[in-house]
Tab-separated table of N, CA and C in Angstrom:
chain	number	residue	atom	x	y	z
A	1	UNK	N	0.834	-1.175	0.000
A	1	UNK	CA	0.000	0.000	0.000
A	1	UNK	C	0.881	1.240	0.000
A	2	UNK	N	0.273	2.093	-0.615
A	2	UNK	CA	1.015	3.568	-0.861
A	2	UNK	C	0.166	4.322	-0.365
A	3	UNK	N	0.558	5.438	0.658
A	3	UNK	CA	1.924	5.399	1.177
A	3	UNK	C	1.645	4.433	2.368
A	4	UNK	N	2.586	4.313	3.096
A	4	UNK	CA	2.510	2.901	3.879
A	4	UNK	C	1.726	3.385	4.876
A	5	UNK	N	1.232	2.852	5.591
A	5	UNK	CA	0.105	2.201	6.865
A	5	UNK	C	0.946	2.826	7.598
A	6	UNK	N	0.090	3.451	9.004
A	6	UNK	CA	0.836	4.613	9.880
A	6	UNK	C	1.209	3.137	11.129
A	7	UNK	N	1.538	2.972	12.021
A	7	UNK	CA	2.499	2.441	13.041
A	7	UNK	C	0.996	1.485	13.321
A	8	UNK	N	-0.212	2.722	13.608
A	8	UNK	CA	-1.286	1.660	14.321
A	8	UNK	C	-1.953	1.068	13.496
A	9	UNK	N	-2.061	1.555	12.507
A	9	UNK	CA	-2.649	0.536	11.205
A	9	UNK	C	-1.906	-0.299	11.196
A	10	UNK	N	-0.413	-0.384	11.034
A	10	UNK	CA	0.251	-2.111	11.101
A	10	UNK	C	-0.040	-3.266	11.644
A	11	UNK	N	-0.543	-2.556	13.634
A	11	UNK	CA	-0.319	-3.306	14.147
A	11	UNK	C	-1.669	-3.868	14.233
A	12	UNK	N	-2.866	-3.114	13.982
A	12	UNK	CA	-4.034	-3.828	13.971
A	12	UNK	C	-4.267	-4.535	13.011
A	13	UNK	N	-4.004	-4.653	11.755
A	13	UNK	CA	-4.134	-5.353	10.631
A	13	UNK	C	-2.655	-6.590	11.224
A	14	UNK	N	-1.157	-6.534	11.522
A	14	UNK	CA	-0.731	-7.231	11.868
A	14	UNK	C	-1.727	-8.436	12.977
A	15	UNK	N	-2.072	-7.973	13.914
A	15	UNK	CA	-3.021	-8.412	14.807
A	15	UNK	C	-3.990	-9.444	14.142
A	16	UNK	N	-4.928	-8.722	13.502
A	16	UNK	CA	-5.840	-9.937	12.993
A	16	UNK	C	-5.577	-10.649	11.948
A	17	UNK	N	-4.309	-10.722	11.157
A	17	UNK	CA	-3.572	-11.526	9.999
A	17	UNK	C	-3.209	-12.821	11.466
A	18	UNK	N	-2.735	-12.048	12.336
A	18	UNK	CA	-2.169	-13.290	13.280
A	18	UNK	C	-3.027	-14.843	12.851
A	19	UNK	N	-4.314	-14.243	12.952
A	19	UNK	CA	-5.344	-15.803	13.157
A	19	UNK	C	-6.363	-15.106	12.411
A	20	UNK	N	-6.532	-14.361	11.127
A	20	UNK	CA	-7.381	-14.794	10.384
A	20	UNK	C	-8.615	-15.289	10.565
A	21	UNK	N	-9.911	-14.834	10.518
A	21	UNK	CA	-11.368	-15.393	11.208
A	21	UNK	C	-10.948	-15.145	12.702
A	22	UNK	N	-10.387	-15.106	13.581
A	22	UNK	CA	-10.687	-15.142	14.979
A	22	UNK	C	-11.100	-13.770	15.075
A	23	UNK	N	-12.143	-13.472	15.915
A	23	UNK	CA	-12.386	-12.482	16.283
A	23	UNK	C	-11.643	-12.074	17.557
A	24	UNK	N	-11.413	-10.339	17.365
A	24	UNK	CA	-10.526	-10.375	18.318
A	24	UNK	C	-11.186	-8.477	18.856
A	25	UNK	N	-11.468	-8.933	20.213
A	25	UNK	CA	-12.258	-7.719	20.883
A	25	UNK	C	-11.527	-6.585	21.350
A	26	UNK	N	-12.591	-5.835	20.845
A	26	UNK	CA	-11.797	-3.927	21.166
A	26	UNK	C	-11.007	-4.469	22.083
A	27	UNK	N	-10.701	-4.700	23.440
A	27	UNK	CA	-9.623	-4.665	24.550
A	27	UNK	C	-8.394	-5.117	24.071
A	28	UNK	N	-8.480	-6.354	23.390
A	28	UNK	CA	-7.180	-7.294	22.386
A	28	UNK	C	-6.621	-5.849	21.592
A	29	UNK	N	-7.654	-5.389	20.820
A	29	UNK	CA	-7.237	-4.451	20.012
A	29	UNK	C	-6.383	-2.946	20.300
A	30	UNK	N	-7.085	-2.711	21.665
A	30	UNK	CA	-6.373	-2.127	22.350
A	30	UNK	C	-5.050	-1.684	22.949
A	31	UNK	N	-4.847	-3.265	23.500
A	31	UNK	CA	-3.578	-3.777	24.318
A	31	UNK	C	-2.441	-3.781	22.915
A	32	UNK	N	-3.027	-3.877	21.646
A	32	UNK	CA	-2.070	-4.364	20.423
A	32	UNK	C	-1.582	-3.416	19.945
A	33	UNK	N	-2.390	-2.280	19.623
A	33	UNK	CA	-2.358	-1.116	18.874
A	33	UNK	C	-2.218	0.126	19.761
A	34	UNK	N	-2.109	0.157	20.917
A	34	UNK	CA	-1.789	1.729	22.422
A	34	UNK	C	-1.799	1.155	23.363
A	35	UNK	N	-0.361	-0.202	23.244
A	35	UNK	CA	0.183	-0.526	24.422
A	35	UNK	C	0.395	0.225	25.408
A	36	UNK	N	0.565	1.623	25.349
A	36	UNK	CA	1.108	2.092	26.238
A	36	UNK	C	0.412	2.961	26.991
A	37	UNK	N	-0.907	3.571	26.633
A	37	UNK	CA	-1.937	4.094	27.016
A	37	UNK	C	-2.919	2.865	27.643
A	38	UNK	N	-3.961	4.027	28.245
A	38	UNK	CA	-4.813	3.683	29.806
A	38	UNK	C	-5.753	3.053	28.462
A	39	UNK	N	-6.239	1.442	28.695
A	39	UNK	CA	-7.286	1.662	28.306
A	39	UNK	C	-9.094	2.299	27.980
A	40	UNK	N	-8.678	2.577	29.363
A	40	UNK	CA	-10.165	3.779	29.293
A	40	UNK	C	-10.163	4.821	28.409
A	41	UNK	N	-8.738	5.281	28.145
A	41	UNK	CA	-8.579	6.745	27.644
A	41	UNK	C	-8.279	6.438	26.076
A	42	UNK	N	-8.780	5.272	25.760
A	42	UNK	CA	-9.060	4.716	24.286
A	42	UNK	C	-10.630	4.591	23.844
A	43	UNK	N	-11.289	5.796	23.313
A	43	UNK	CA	-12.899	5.769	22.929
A	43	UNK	C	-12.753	4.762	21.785
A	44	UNK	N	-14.049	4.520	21.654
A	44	UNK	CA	-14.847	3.736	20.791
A	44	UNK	C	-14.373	4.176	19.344
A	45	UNK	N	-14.721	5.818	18.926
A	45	UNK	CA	-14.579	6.571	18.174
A	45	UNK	C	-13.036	6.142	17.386
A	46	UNK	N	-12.153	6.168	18.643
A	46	UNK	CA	-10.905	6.259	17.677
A	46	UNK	C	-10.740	4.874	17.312
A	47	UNK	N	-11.204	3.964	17.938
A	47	UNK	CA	-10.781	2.219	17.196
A	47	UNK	C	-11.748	2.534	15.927
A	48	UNK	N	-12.803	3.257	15.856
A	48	UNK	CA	-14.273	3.306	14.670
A	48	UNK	C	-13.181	3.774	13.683
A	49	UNK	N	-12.497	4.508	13.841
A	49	UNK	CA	-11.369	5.730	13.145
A	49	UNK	C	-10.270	5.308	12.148
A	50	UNK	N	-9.662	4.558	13.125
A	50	UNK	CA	-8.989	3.440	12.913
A	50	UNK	C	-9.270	2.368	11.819
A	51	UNK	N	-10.528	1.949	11.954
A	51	UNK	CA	-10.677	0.874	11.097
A	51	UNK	C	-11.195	1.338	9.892
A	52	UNK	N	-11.979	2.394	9.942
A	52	UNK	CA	-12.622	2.908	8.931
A	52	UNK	C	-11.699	3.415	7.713
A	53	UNK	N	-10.286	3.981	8.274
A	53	UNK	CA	-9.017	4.355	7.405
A	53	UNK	C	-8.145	2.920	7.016
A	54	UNK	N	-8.295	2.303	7.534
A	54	UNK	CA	-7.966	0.894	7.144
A	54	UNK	C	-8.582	-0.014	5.852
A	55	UNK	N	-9.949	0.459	6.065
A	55	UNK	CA	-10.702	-0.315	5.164
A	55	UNK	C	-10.904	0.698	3.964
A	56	UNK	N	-11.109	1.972	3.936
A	56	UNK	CA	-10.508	2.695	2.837
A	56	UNK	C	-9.504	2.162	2.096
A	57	UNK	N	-8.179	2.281	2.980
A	57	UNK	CA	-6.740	1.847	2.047
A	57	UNK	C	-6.861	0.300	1.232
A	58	UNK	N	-7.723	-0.657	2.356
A	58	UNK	CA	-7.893	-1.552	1.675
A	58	UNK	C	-8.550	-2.158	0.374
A	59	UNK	N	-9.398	-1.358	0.068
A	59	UNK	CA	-10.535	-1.235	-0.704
A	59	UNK	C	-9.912	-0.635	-2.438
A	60	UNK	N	-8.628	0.317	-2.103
A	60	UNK	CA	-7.495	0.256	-3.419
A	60	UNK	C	-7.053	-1.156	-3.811
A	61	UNK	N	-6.788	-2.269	-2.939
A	61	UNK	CA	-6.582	-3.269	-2.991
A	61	UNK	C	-7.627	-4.155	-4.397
A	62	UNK	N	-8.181	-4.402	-3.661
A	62	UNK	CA	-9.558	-5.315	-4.284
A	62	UNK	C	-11.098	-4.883	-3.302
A	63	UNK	N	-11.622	-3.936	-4.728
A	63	UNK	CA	-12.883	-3.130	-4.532
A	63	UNK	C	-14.310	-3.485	-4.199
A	64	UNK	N	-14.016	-4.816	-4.186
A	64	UNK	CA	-15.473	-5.817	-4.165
A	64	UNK	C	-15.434	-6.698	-2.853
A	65	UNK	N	-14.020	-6.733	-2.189
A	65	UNK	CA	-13.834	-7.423	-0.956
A	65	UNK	C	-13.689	-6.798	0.455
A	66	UNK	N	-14.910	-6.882	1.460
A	66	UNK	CA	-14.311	-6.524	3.175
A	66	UNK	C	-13.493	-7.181	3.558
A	67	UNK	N	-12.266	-6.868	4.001
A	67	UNK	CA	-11.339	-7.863	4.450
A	67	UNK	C	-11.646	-7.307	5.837
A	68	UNK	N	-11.828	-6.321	6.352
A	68	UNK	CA	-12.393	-6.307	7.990
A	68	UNK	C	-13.759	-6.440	8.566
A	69	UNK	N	-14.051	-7.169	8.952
A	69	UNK	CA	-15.236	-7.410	9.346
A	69	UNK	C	-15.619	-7.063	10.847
A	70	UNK	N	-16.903	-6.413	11.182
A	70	UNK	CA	-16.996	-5.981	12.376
A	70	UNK	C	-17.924	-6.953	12.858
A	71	UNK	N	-17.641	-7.582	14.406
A	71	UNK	CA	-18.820	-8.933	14.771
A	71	UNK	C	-19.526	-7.963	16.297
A	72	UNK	N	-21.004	-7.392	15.345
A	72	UNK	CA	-21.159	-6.427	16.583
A	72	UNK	C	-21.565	-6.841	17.650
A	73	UNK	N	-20.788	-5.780	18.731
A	73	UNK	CA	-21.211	-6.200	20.733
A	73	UNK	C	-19.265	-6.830	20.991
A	74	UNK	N	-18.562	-7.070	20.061
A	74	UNK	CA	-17.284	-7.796	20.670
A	74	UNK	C	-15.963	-7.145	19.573
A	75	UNK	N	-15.983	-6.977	18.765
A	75	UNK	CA	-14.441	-6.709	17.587
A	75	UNK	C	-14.929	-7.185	16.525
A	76	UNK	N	-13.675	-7.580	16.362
A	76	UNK	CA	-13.025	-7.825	14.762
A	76	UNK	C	-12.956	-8.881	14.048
A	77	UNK	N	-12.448	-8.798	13.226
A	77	UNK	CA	-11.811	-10.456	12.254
A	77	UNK	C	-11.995	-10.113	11.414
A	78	UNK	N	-10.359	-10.479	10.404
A	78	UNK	CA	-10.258	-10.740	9.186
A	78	UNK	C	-10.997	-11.657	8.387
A	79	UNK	N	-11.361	-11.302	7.251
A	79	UNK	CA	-11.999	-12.307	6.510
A	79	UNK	C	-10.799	-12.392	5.172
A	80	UNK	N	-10.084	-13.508	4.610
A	80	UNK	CA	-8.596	-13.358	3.428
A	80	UNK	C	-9.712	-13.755	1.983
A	81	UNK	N	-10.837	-14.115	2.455
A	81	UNK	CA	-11.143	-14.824	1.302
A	81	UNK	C	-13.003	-13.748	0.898
């Protein structure tokens, strides 16, 4: 991808490449992507933020495919196929 994926886009897309289909909940997502921050002081908004610029960039990729999938009430998961 051009230009490359900012530090937290890596690591959340790194994250759910890990295991592919597993869903993996805002807190996982959290701990992965602002290790170093309070989780409280991580809104909803900015993981929404987050993914939403993700799935943009992805969508240059192949225009007909969600590769992020949201499983609502818990996170995430990749879908490769």
């Amino acid at each position: 991808l051009e230009p490359a994926l900012s530090p937290a886009q890596f690591a959340f897309l790194a994250l759910l490449s890990s295991e592919p289909g597993r869903v993996y909940s805002r807190e996982e997502v959290i701990e992965e992507v602002w290790p170093d921050d309070q989780a409280e002081g991580i809104s909803d908004e900015a993981i929404d933020a987050l993914v939403r610029r993700i799935r943009l960039r992805l969508r240059t990729l192949h225009a007909g495919h969600e590769y992020i999938v949201t499983v609502r009430g818990y996170g995430f998961k990749l879908e490769t196929e």
